Every structure is written in C-alpha cells, then in structure tokens.
C-alpha cells in the first residue's frame, strides 16, 4: 500500500490550489474509478483532494436549460423530475450505467473523467501506451472485442466508457471548469480527445482543472438512449446511441446523434446528421446516414461486428423517435 495524504476541500479555489501545486495530486469524486485504480496500482496519487462535498450538488434552472453541479450523484441526477421529463436521453443513459450502489456514489464530474476499461490498461504486467507511454498497445493484436472502431490510432484503440457522456454529447452540453488560471467553459465535444500519438491524455483538461458544473441547453425534440451490451445490467456498452430528433412535416428539422462504445470520445455522428438534416424522416434515410457515418470505421477482426451493430442501433433509435412524432 502506498501512503497518500487526504484533504477535504471546502471550496473550489482551495481544491484547485491544492491539486495544481502538486503534480502527484488528484481530485476525488465518488472514488468508484480512482480508488479501483489505486488498488490495481495503475494510479498512485500522493494527495487526494475530496471534491465530492463541495457546494456543487444541486441541479438548477439555467438560461432555459439546467445547470448540473459536478458533485451531483448519478442516481440523484437520474431521479430529478426535470431531467426525467425534459432530457429523457440523459436519464436513460444514467440508469443504463453501472449499478444502483455505484450510481449512488458516482459524481457528474467523476463520471465524465472515468478512464477506459481496456483490460490491458488495468493490467500492469502488459504493455499499454495509455498507462505507460511508449510501451506499446497490447490490444491492437490482442483482445479487442470491446474496443474502438472510429477515430482509433496505431497507438491506442481504447473506448471511453461513460454512458452519461454520450447523452451529454447529443445534448450539446457545456462543461464549466475552474482552474489555476481562472474559469472556462468547454463544449462537451472538446472535452475528450482522440488518442493520436498521445493516448495517455484522455481529455483537454490541464492538471489542476476542476469540473464545477455541466450546463444543458434548453431541450428540443424527442430524445432516447439505447445501450447494447453483453448482459442486461452491470455491463459497459458494446455500442450505444444517444439521439435527439425533431421532425417538421415529415422532414428532419433537427437531429443530433452520439455513439458510445466505439471511440476514445463520445462520438458525435456529424456525417450522419448532415445527411439527415432536411431530408425525409424515414428508415431508408436513417440507414443511409448511419452507413455513411460508419464508412470511416477501422475495426479489428474481433470487433468488426460493431460496425453493423452500430448501424442497426442508430436506425432503431431514430425509427423509435420518428414514430413518436
Ligand atoms: C463494476 C463497475 C461497473 C460500471 N459500469 C458502468 C457503466 O455501465 N456505465 C458507465 O458509464 N460507468 C460505469 N462504471 C463507472 C462509473 O460510472 C464511474 O466509476 C463513476 O461514474 C466515476 O465517478 P466518481 O465520482 O466515482 O469518480 P472518481 O473515481 O472519484 O474520479 C474519476 C476521475 O475523475 C477525477 N475527478 C473527479 N471529480 C472531478 C471533478 N469535479 N473535476 C475534475 N476531476 C474530477 C478524478 O481525479 C479521477 O481521475 C462502472 C464502474 C464499476 C466499478
Ligand atoms: S487500446 Fe489503449 S488502453 Fe488498451 S492497451 Fe492499447 S494503448 Fe492501452
């Protein structure tokens, strides 16, 4: 067991100052991911700064949408009546994740920054560019069934595991960040990054930057989340789809589609969206758009099944939303 110090922050400024001043320090949310990594020996912070009790634990009305405090627990967020009625895609994604006990602990900030479930990342005895930069990627020629098919690189094919983040991508959420150089707002699409030649970096955040809130714009259209997985509960997505759809007189007036389980980021399906916008809201168009999005897929032999799976899941969700009107 490696010794570490523990501080419970009382405000954001103190939390940021504590972590920013120590390269080995880390924020602690619910601890359901970070503590596991400390037990596995793949994270060894010398200082944990608990941010789970900062006064960011409310969901508030904000500019016609909602502001979700970073310390709001996943189960509380899923149960919020405004989320359930106005943002069903977010509620459905949250309850599709983990288990009731985990959701009771997991925070909004920590959920966004949870790390990949690639088995080699979690196994210190194997090469992994994300855990040990330059050591190689064991997955590309190894076990890759659960890993990425879009935006992958020769250095890493890991996927981002969060269900909630996929729904937030389809909702065009904005992440509020407080750092040593002040505050900034980060579009959810700019928070996570593709692996490229630096897969050790999951996000665009700098050391010491604290997520304080996530803003949801006013809701538009029907929305839904579908998760395809090996078991009905307590399993990460093989493929998931979050979608928001508005139809006007039989045509697609607005559409936003994000995919989970396929990339290092929640994958926003911009190609499919561009194909759909203004066209007929019908199954053939949904299928053509999904196929266009997946043309760039670069699967391994083990995870090639994700290409038709993602296509069919996109079509199924859009069809379901179009039938609601
Ligand atoms: C068995 C199991 C099954 C699971 N299944 C699923 C699933 O199906 N779907 C799914 O989406 N998730 C799943 N999870 C993951 C779970 O959702 C995450 O562990 C959880 O959301 C992480 O939140 P946390 O608050 O506990 O984060 P922590 O473990 O506390 O922190 C995670 C990371 O975020 C950083 N951090 C925390 N808060 C902040 C902040 N405010 N600002 C900046 N950095 C911060 C920490 O330093 C750390 O790097 C599962 C987990 C387990 C153990
Ligand atoms: S896919 Fe990424 S996380 Fe998995 S072994 Fe390769 S480098 Fe590591």
Tab-separated table of C-alpha atoms and ligand atoms in Angstrom:
chain	number	residue	atom	x	y	z
A	1	UNK	CA	0.000	0.000	0.000
A	2	UNK	CA	1.422	3.391	-0.998
A	3	UNK	CA	0.853	6.170	1.519
A	4	UNK	CA	-1.057	9.254	0.404
A	5	UNK	CA	-2.390	12.406	2.013
A	6	UNK	CA	-6.081	13.294	2.102
A	7	UNK	CA	-7.763	16.710	2.221
A	8	UNK	CA	-11.449	17.549	2.083
A	9	UNK	CA	-11.814	20.782	0.111
A	10	UNK	CA	-14.212	23.425	1.375
A	11	UNK	CA	-14.392	25.495	-1.809
A	12	UNK	CA	-13.327	25.275	-5.442
A	13	UNK	CA	-10.434	27.729	-5.072
A	14	UNK	CA	-8.882	25.676	-2.290
A	15	UNK	CA	-9.362	22.421	-4.211
A	16	UNK	CA	-7.763	23.833	-7.351
A	17	UNK	CA	-4.855	25.372	-5.429
A	18	UNK	CA	-4.147	22.104	-3.610
A	19	UNK	CA	-4.121	19.947	-6.744
A	20	UNK	CA	-2.450	22.481	-9.055
A	21	UNK	CA	0.501	22.904	-6.689
A	22	UNK	CA	1.292	19.162	-6.522
A	23	UNK	CA	1.985	17.179	-9.741
A	24	UNK	CA	1.030	13.965	-7.936
A	25	UNK	CA	-2.270	15.249	-6.514
A	26	UNK	CA	-5.723	14.240	-7.787
A	27	UNK	CA	-9.330	15.259	-7.200
A	28	UNK	CA	-11.551	12.614	-5.632
A	29	UNK	CA	-15.244	12.402	-6.531
A	30	UNK	CA	-17.171	9.306	-5.517
A	31	UNK	CA	-13.957	7.304	-5.846
A	32	UNK	CA	-15.589	4.452	-7.765
A	33	UNK	CA	-12.987	4.636	-10.535
A	34	UNK	CA	-9.937	6.295	-8.982
A	35	UNK	CA	-9.851	4.119	-5.864
A	36	UNK	CA	-10.070	0.980	-8.028
A	37	UNK	CA	-7.079	2.255	-9.999
A	38	UNK	CA	-5.125	2.883	-6.801
A	39	UNK	CA	-5.862	-0.678	-5.677
A	40	UNK	CA	-4.727	-2.015	-9.065
A	41	UNK	CA	-1.542	0.032	-8.821
A	42	UNK	CA	-2.208	1.976	-12.015
A	43	UNK	CA	-2.738	5.307	-10.217
A	44	UNK	CA	-0.667	6.459	-7.276
A	45	UNK	CA	-1.645	9.997	-6.245
A	46	UNK	CA	0.328	11.330	-3.279
A	47	UNK	CA	-2.554	13.651	-2.318
A	48	UNK	CA	-6.298	13.085	-2.747
A	49	UNK	CA	-8.449	16.210	-2.600
A	50	UNK	CA	-12.065	15.252	-1.933
A	51	UNK	CA	-14.367	17.435	-4.043
A	52	UNK	CA	-17.495	15.330	-3.535
A	53	UNK	CA	-18.790	17.610	-0.757
A	54	UNK	CA	-18.207	20.944	-2.428
A	55	UNK	CA	-21.389	23.032	-2.718
A	56	UNK	CA	-21.933	21.926	-6.346
A	57	UNK	CA	-24.522	19.308	-5.502
A	58	UNK	CA	-27.671	20.876	-6.961
A	59	UNK	CA	-29.473	20.772	-10.302
A	60	UNK	CA	-30.670	24.319	-11.071
A	61	UNK	CA	-32.603	26.094	-13.821
A	62	UNK	CA	-30.084	27.908	-16.016
A	63	UNK	CA	-30.712	30.005	-19.148
A	64	UNK	CA	-33.725	27.943	-20.170
A	65	UNK	CA	-31.880	24.680	-19.544
A	66	UNK	CA	-30.331	23.094	-16.464
A	67	UNK	CA	-27.022	23.510	-14.614
A	68	UNK	CA	-25.865	20.241	-13.036
A	69	UNK	CA	-23.362	20.642	-10.193
A	70	UNK	CA	-20.264	18.472	-10.596
A	71	UNK	CA	-20.898	16.825	-7.211
A	72	UNK	CA	-24.455	15.731	-8.094
A	73	UNK	CA	-24.582	11.939	-7.764
A	74	UNK	CA	-25.611	9.932	-10.815
A	75	UNK	CA	-28.657	8.461	-9.042
A	76	UNK	CA	-29.890	11.893	-7.911
A	77	UNK	CA	-29.473	13.267	-11.417
A	78	UNK	CA	-31.381	10.372	-12.965
A	79	UNK	CA	-34.206	10.837	-10.438
A	80	UNK	CA	-34.551	14.602	-10.939
A	81	UNK	CA	-38.062	15.178	-12.375
A	82	UNK	CA	-36.787	17.882	-14.751
A	83	UNK	CA	-34.182	15.518	-16.182
A	84	UNK	CA	-36.713	12.698	-16.483
A	85	UNK	CA	-39.269	14.790	-18.363
A	86	UNK	CA	-37.125	17.259	-20.324
A	87	UNK	CA	-33.979	15.207	-21.027
A	88	UNK	CA	-35.058	11.543	-21.177
A	89	UNK	CA	-31.895	10.644	-23.123
A	90	UNK	CA	-29.808	11.665	-20.099
A	91	UNK	CA	-31.979	9.862	-17.584
A	92	UNK	CA	-31.940	6.674	-19.700
A	93	UNK	CA	-28.156	6.825	-20.130
A	94	UNK	CA	-27.602	7.261	-16.396
A	95	UNK	CA	-29.771	4.333	-15.340
A	96	UNK	CA	-28.132	2.155	-18.021
A	97	UNK	CA	-24.761	2.691	-16.307
A	98	UNK	CA	-23.131	0.616	-13.563
A	99	UNK	CA	-25.370	-0.422	-10.634
A	100	UNK	CA	-27.628	1.350	-8.160
A	101	UNK	CA	-24.938	1.318	-5.468
A	102	UNK	CA	-22.304	2.737	-7.820
A	103	UNK	CA	-24.652	5.427	-9.106
A	104	UNK	CA	-25.326	6.472	-5.515
A	105	UNK	CA	-21.624	7.331	-5.167
A	106	UNK	CA	-20.572	8.358	-8.682
A	107	UNK	CA	-20.495	12.115	-9.314
A	108	UNK	CA	-21.163	14.067	-12.505
A	109	UNK	CA	-17.553	15.312	-12.661
A	110	UNK	CA	-16.018	11.911	-11.938
A	111	UNK	CA	-18.278	10.111	-14.401
A	112	UNK	CA	-17.049	12.321	-17.246
A	113	UNK	CA	-13.414	11.653	-16.344
A	114	UNK	CA	-13.597	7.902	-15.702
A	115	UNK	CA	-10.912	6.066	-17.650
A	116	UNK	CA	-11.091	3.306	-20.253
A	117	UNK	CA	-11.994	-0.261	-19.306
A	118	UNK	CA	-9.450	-1.728	-21.756
A	119	UNK	CA	-8.216	-4.830	-19.907
A	120	UNK	CA	-4.569	-4.097	-20.709
A	121	UNK	CA	-4.834	-0.600	-19.257
A	122	UNK	CA	-5.916	-2.212	-15.992
A	123	UNK	CA	-3.159	-4.862	-16.056
A	124	UNK	CA	0.245	-3.521	-15.036
A	125	UNK	CA	2.035	-6.592	-16.433
A	126	UNK	CA	1.188	-5.771	-20.079
A	127	UNK	CA	2.357	-3.014	-22.453
A	128	UNK	CA	-0.126	-0.156	-22.761
A	129	UNK	CA	0.615	3.254	-24.262
A	130	UNK	CA	-2.114	4.888	-22.209
A	131	UNK	CA	-0.775	3.644	-18.866
A	132	UNK	CA	2.937	3.588	-19.777
A	133	UNK	CA	3.581	5.855	-22.796
A	134	UNK	CA	5.858	4.277	-25.397
A	135	UNK	CA	5.405	0.720	-24.113
A	136	UNK	CA	3.140	-0.351	-26.999
A	137	UNK	CA	-0.503	-1.303	-27.380
A	138	UNK	CA	-1.363	-4.864	-26.402
A	139	UNK	CA	-4.929	-4.585	-27.659
A	140	UNK	CA	-4.348	-3.998	-31.363
A	141	UNK	CA	-3.189	-7.587	-31.861
A	142	UNK	CA	-4.725	-8.881	-28.661
A	143	UNK	CA	-8.160	-8.846	-27.061
A	144	UNK	CA	-10.058	-6.028	-28.735
A	145	UNK	CA	-13.680	-7.161	-28.861
A	146	UNK	CA	-14.892	-4.259	-26.677
A	147	UNK	CA	-12.594	-1.601	-28.154
A	148	UNK	CA	-12.829	1.207	-30.695
A	149	UNK	CA	-13.698	1.286	-34.380
A	150	UNK	CA	-13.779	5.057	-35.042
A	151	UNK	CA	-11.014	7.640	-34.529
A	152	UNK	CA	-8.557	4.940	-33.451
A	153	UNK	CA	-4.788	5.327	-33.867
A	154	UNK	CA	-1.863	2.949	-34.235
A	155	UNK	CA	-1.045	3.792	-30.606
A	156	UNK	CA	-4.405	3.107	-28.929
A	157	UNK	CA	-7.864	1.780	-29.783
A	158	UNK	CA	-9.444	2.274	-26.356
A	159	UNK	CA	-13.029	3.440	-25.867
A	160	UNK	CA	-14.462	5.945	-23.432
A	161	UNK	CA	-16.719	4.050	-21.025
A	162	UNK	CA	-19.227	6.648	-19.798
A	163	UNK	CA	-22.891	6.301	-20.802
A	164	UNK	CA	-23.743	9.722	-19.377
A	165	UNK	CA	-21.126	11.445	-21.552
A	166	UNK	CA	-22.740	10.049	-24.724
A	167	UNK	CA	-26.088	11.581	-23.795
A	168	UNK	CA	-24.373	14.879	-22.919
A	169	UNK	CA	-22.705	14.863	-26.358
A	170	UNK	CA	-26.089	14.537	-28.088
A	171	UNK	CA	-27.433	17.350	-25.888
A	172	UNK	CA	-24.552	19.742	-26.753
A	173	UNK	CA	-23.758	20.157	-23.054
A	174	UNK	CA	-21.128	22.622	-21.864
A	175	UNK	CA	-18.679	21.755	-19.080
A	176	UNK	CA	-17.754	24.513	-16.610
A	177	UNK	CA	-14.153	24.320	-15.448
A	178	UNK	CA	-12.312	26.167	-12.696
A	179	UNK	CA	-8.515	26.070	-12.964
A	180	UNK	CA	-5.341	27.733	-11.686
A	181	UNK	CA	-5.680	30.322	-14.483
A	182	UNK	CA	-9.364	31.053	-13.917
A	183	UNK	CA	-12.636	29.709	-15.257
A	184	UNK	CA	-13.540	28.494	-18.713
A	185	UNK	CA	-16.416	26.771	-20.472
A	186	UNK	CA	-15.633	23.697	-22.575
A	187	UNK	CA	-18.094	22.299	-25.111
A	188	UNK	CA	-18.552	18.605	-24.339
A	189	UNK	CA	-17.304	17.837	-27.864
A	190	UNK	CA	-13.974	19.444	-26.921
A	191	UNK	CA	-13.539	17.787	-23.518
A	192	UNK	CA	-12.398	14.303	-24.543
A	193	UNK	CA	-9.709	13.786	-27.168
A	194	UNK	CA	-8.828	11.134	-29.727
A	195	UNK	CA	-5.774	9.022	-28.873
A	196	UNK	CA	-3.478	10.112	-31.737
A	197	UNK	CA	0.116	9.673	-30.624
A	198	UNK	CA	-0.612	10.687	-27.009
A	199	UNK	CA	-3.204	8.223	-25.693
A	200	UNK	CA	-2.086	8.868	-22.117
A	201	UNK	CA	-4.164	12.077	-22.311
A	202	UNK	CA	-7.893	11.343	-22.174
A	203	UNK	CA	-9.079	14.948	-22.146
A	204	UNK	CA	-8.119	18.518	-22.926
A	205	UNK	CA	-8.106	19.471	-19.223
A	206	UNK	CA	-4.841	20.552	-17.625
A	207	UNK	CA	-3.616	19.299	-14.272
A	208	UNK	CA	-5.496	21.145	-11.503
A	209	UNK	CA	-8.576	21.984	-13.587
A	210	UNK	CA	-11.731	21.167	-11.644
A	211	UNK	CA	-15.093	20.482	-13.273
A	212	UNK	CA	-17.653	22.504	-11.319
A	213	UNK	CA	-20.817	22.048	-13.411
A	214	UNK	CA	-22.337	20.789	-16.642
A	215	UNK	CA	-24.851	23.017	-18.459
A	216	UNK	CA	-27.667	21.594	-20.576
A	217	UNK	CA	-29.118	23.913	-23.235
A	218	UNK	CA	-32.910	24.182	-23.476
A	219	UNK	CA	-34.305	20.852	-24.642
A	220	UNK	CA	-35.501	20.397	-28.225
A	221	UNK	CA	-37.112	17.389	-29.835
A	222	UNK	CA	-37.652	13.817	-28.783
A	223	UNK	CA	-34.678	12.027	-27.268
A	224	UNK	CA	-33.650	8.487	-26.333
A	225	UNK	CA	-30.657	6.347	-25.350
A	226	UNK	CA	-30.114	2.734	-26.373
A	227	UNK	CA	-27.276	0.621	-24.982
A	228	UNK	CA	-26.256	-2.723	-26.486
A	229	UNK	CA	-24.232	-4.877	-24.075
A	230	UNK	CA	-23.429	-8.463	-23.190
A	231	UNK	CA	-25.663	-8.520	-20.085
A	232	UNK	CA	-28.833	-6.609	-19.294
A	233	UNK	CA	-27.205	-4.840	-16.356
A	234	UNK	CA	-23.798	-4.082	-14.857
A	235	UNK	CA	-22.003	-4.163	-18.221
A	236	UNK	CA	-20.346	-1.486	-20.314
A	237	UNK	CA	-21.688	-0.650	-23.775
A	238	UNK	CA	-20.534	-2.603	-26.803
A	239	UNK	CA	-22.307	0.117	-28.727
A	240	UNK	CA	-24.676	2.821	-27.519
A	241	UNK	CA	-26.652	5.535	-29.257
A	242	UNK	CA	-27.975	8.813	-27.873
A	243	UNK	CA	-30.199	10.783	-30.211
A	244	UNK	CA	-32.324	13.921	-30.281
A	245	UNK	CA	-34.734	14.304	-33.208
A	246	UNK	CA	-37.227	16.971	-34.340
A	247	UNK	CA	-39.493	16.369	-37.319
A	248	UNK	CA	-41.410	19.025	-39.217
A	249	UNK	CA	-43.951	17.945	-41.827
A	250	UNK	CA	-42.209	14.611	-42.399
A	251	UNK	CA	-38.707	16.105	-42.701
A	252	UNK	CA	-35.841	16.110	-40.243
A	253	UNK	CA	-35.747	19.632	-38.764
A	254	UNK	CA	-33.020	18.921	-36.179
A	255	UNK	CA	-31.023	15.825	-35.333
A	256	UNK	CA	-28.141	15.067	-33.001
A	257	UNK	CA	-26.649	11.576	-32.713
A	258	UNK	CA	-23.799	10.436	-30.469
A	259	UNK	CA	-22.289	6.961	-30.177
A	260	UNK	CA	-20.731	5.207	-27.198
A	261	UNK	CA	-18.514	2.125	-27.099
A	262	UNK	CA	-16.922	2.916	-30.451
A	263	UNK	CA	-14.252	5.570	-29.829
A	264	UNK	CA	-11.877	7.251	-27.377
A	265	UNK	CA	-14.504	10.004	-27.069
A	266	UNK	CA	-18.276	10.031	-27.042
A	267	UNK	CA	-18.529	10.009	-30.881
A	268	UNK	CA	-20.723	12.702	-32.370
A	269	UNK	CA	-22.097	11.396	-35.686
A	270	UNK	CA	-21.722	14.638	-37.682
A	271	UNK	CA	-21.675	12.875	-41.058
A	272	UNK	CA	-24.963	11.094	-40.370
A	273	UNK	CA	-26.523	14.292	-39.015
A	274	UNK	CA	-25.574	16.276	-42.157
A	275	UNK	CA	-27.056	13.544	-44.367
A	276	UNK	CA	-30.315	13.532	-42.410
A	277	UNK	CA	-30.973	17.245	-41.946
A	278	UNK	CA	-33.809	18.467	-44.185
A	279	UNK	CA	-34.413	15.010	-45.643
A	280	UNK	CA	-37.275	12.576	-45.115
A	281	UNK	CA	-37.660	11.156	-41.615
A	282	UNK	CA	-37.848	7.562	-42.768
A	283	UNK	CA	-35.973	4.327	-42.216
A	284	UNK	CA	-34.139	4.217	-45.558
A	285	UNK	CA	-32.667	7.659	-44.866
A	286	UNK	CA	-31.684	6.658	-41.313
A	287	UNK	CA	-29.904	3.582	-42.684
A	288	UNK	CA	-28.071	5.509	-45.422
A	289	UNK	CA	-26.940	8.137	-42.909
A	290	UNK	CA	-25.696	5.507	-40.439
A	291	UNK	CA	-23.806	3.725	-43.204
A	292	UNK	CA	-22.197	6.995	-44.290
A	293	UNK	CA	-21.056	7.672	-40.706
A	294	UNK	CA	-19.531	4.222	-40.376
A	295	UNK	CA	-17.644	4.284	-43.668
A	296	UNK	CA	-14.633	5.601	-41.758
A	297	UNK	CA	-14.697	2.680	-39.287
A	298	UNK	CA	-11.411	0.861	-38.850
A	299	UNK	CA	-12.251	-2.213	-36.761
A	300	UNK	CA	-10.075	-5.145	-35.744
A	301	UNK	CA	-11.053	-8.683	-36.674
A	302	UNK	CA	-12.511	-9.155	-33.176
A	303	UNK	CA	-14.676	-6.055	-33.108
A	304	UNK	CA	-15.793	-5.845	-36.762
A	305	UNK	CA	-19.260	-6.864	-35.540
A	306	UNK	CA	-19.599	-3.377	-34.037
A	307	UNK	CA	-19.979	-1.797	-37.483
A	308	UNK	CA	-23.347	-3.420	-38.344
A	309	UNK	CA	-24.315	-3.281	-34.660
A	310	UNK	CA	-23.792	0.498	-34.550
A	311	UNK	CA	-25.627	0.944	-37.855
A	312	UNK	CA	-28.622	-1.053	-36.661
A	313	UNK	CA	-28.681	0.688	-33.276
A	314	UNK	CA	-28.679	4.135	-34.914
A	315	UNK	CA	-31.535	3.111	-37.218
A	316	UNK	CA	-33.530	1.613	-34.344
A	317	UNK	CA	-33.252	4.724	-32.147
A	318	UNK	CA	-34.103	7.156	-34.946
A	319	UNK	CA	-37.044	4.997	-36.040
A	320	UNK	CA	-38.329	4.892	-32.456
A	321	UNK	CA	-38.063	8.682	-32.148
A	322	UNK	CA	-39.678	9.301	-35.546
A	323	UNK	CA	-42.637	7.124	-34.585
A	324	UNK	CA	-43.196	9.318	-31.542
A	325	UNK	CA	-43.614	12.295	-33.921
B	1	LIG	C1	-18.313	-2.580	-11.735
B	1	LIG	C2	-18.498	-1.257	-12.402
B	1	LIG	C3	-19.376	-1.132	-13.466
B	1	LIG	C4	-19.549	0.090	-14.091
B	1	LIG	N1	-20.413	0.194	-15.157
B	1	LIG	C5	-20.548	1.395	-15.794
B	1	LIG	C6	-21.395	1.550	-16.919
B	1	LIG	O1	-22.038	0.599	-17.369
B	1	LIG	N2	-21.502	2.783	-17.493
B	1	LIG	C7	-20.805	3.864	-17.017
B	1	LIG	O2	-20.931	4.956	-17.583
B	1	LIG	N3	-19.980	3.744	-15.968
B	1	LIG	C8	-19.847	2.551	-15.351
B	1	LIG	N4	-18.989	2.434	-14.292
B	1	LIG	C9	-18.123	3.543	-13.964
B	1	LIG	C10	-18.731	4.549	-13.015
B	1	LIG	O3	-19.795	5.217	-13.668
B	1	LIG	C11	-17.611	5.516	-12.691
B	1	LIG	O4	-16.681	4.825	-11.880
B	1	LIG	C12	-18.103	6.755	-11.977
B	1	LIG	O5	-19.021	7.466	-12.767
B	1	LIG	C13	-16.919	7.671	-11.652
B	1	LIG	O6	-17.391	8.747	-10.862
B	1	LIG	P1	-16.701	9.052	-9.441
B	1	LIG	O7	-17.325	10.289	-8.922
B	1	LIG	O8	-16.736	7.853	-8.561
B	1	LIG	O9	-15.220	9.341	-9.955
B	1	LIG	P2	-13.826	9.177	-9.193
B	1	LIG	O10	-13.428	7.747	-9.191
B	1	LIG	O11	-13.842	9.892	-7.898
B	1	LIG	O12	-12.898	10.011	-10.188
B	1	LIG	C14	-12.696	9.643	-11.529
B	1	LIG	C15	-11.702	10.629	-12.151
B	1	LIG	O13	-12.280	11.925	-12.195
B	1	LIG	C16	-11.471	12.877	-11.498
B	1	LIG	N5	-12.436	13.816	-10.895
B	1	LIG	C17	-13.458	13.509	-10.066
B	1	LIG	N6	-14.225	14.591	-9.865
B	1	LIG	C18	-13.672	15.611	-10.573
B	1	LIG	C19	-14.012	16.985	-10.803
B	1	LIG	N7	-15.100	17.555	-10.251
B	1	LIG	N8	-13.204	17.741	-11.594
B	1	LIG	C20	-12.103	17.194	-12.181
B	1	LIG	N9	-11.722	15.904	-11.992
B	1	LIG	C21	-12.524	15.124	-11.225
B	1	LIG	C22	-10.653	12.055	-10.519
B	1	LIG	O14	-9.420	12.692	-10.193
B	1	LIG	C23	-10.418	10.785	-11.325
B	1	LIG	O15	-9.363	10.976	-12.241
B	1	LIG	C24	-18.833	1.227	-13.633
B	1	LIG	C25	-17.951	1.100	-12.546
B	1	LIG	C26	-17.774	-0.120	-11.935
B	1	LIG	C27	-16.835	-0.215	-10.788
B	2	LIG	S1	-6.008	0.165	-26.544
B	2	LIG	FE1	-5.116	1.905	-25.449
B	2	LIG	S2	-5.602	1.422	-23.324
B	2	LIG	FE2	-5.758	-0.515	-24.457
B	2	LIG	S3	-3.699	-1.470	-24.451
B	2	LIG	FE3	-3.802	-0.214	-26.259
B	2	LIG	S4	-2.887	1.720	-25.561
B	2	LIG	FE4	-3.515	0.645	-23.737
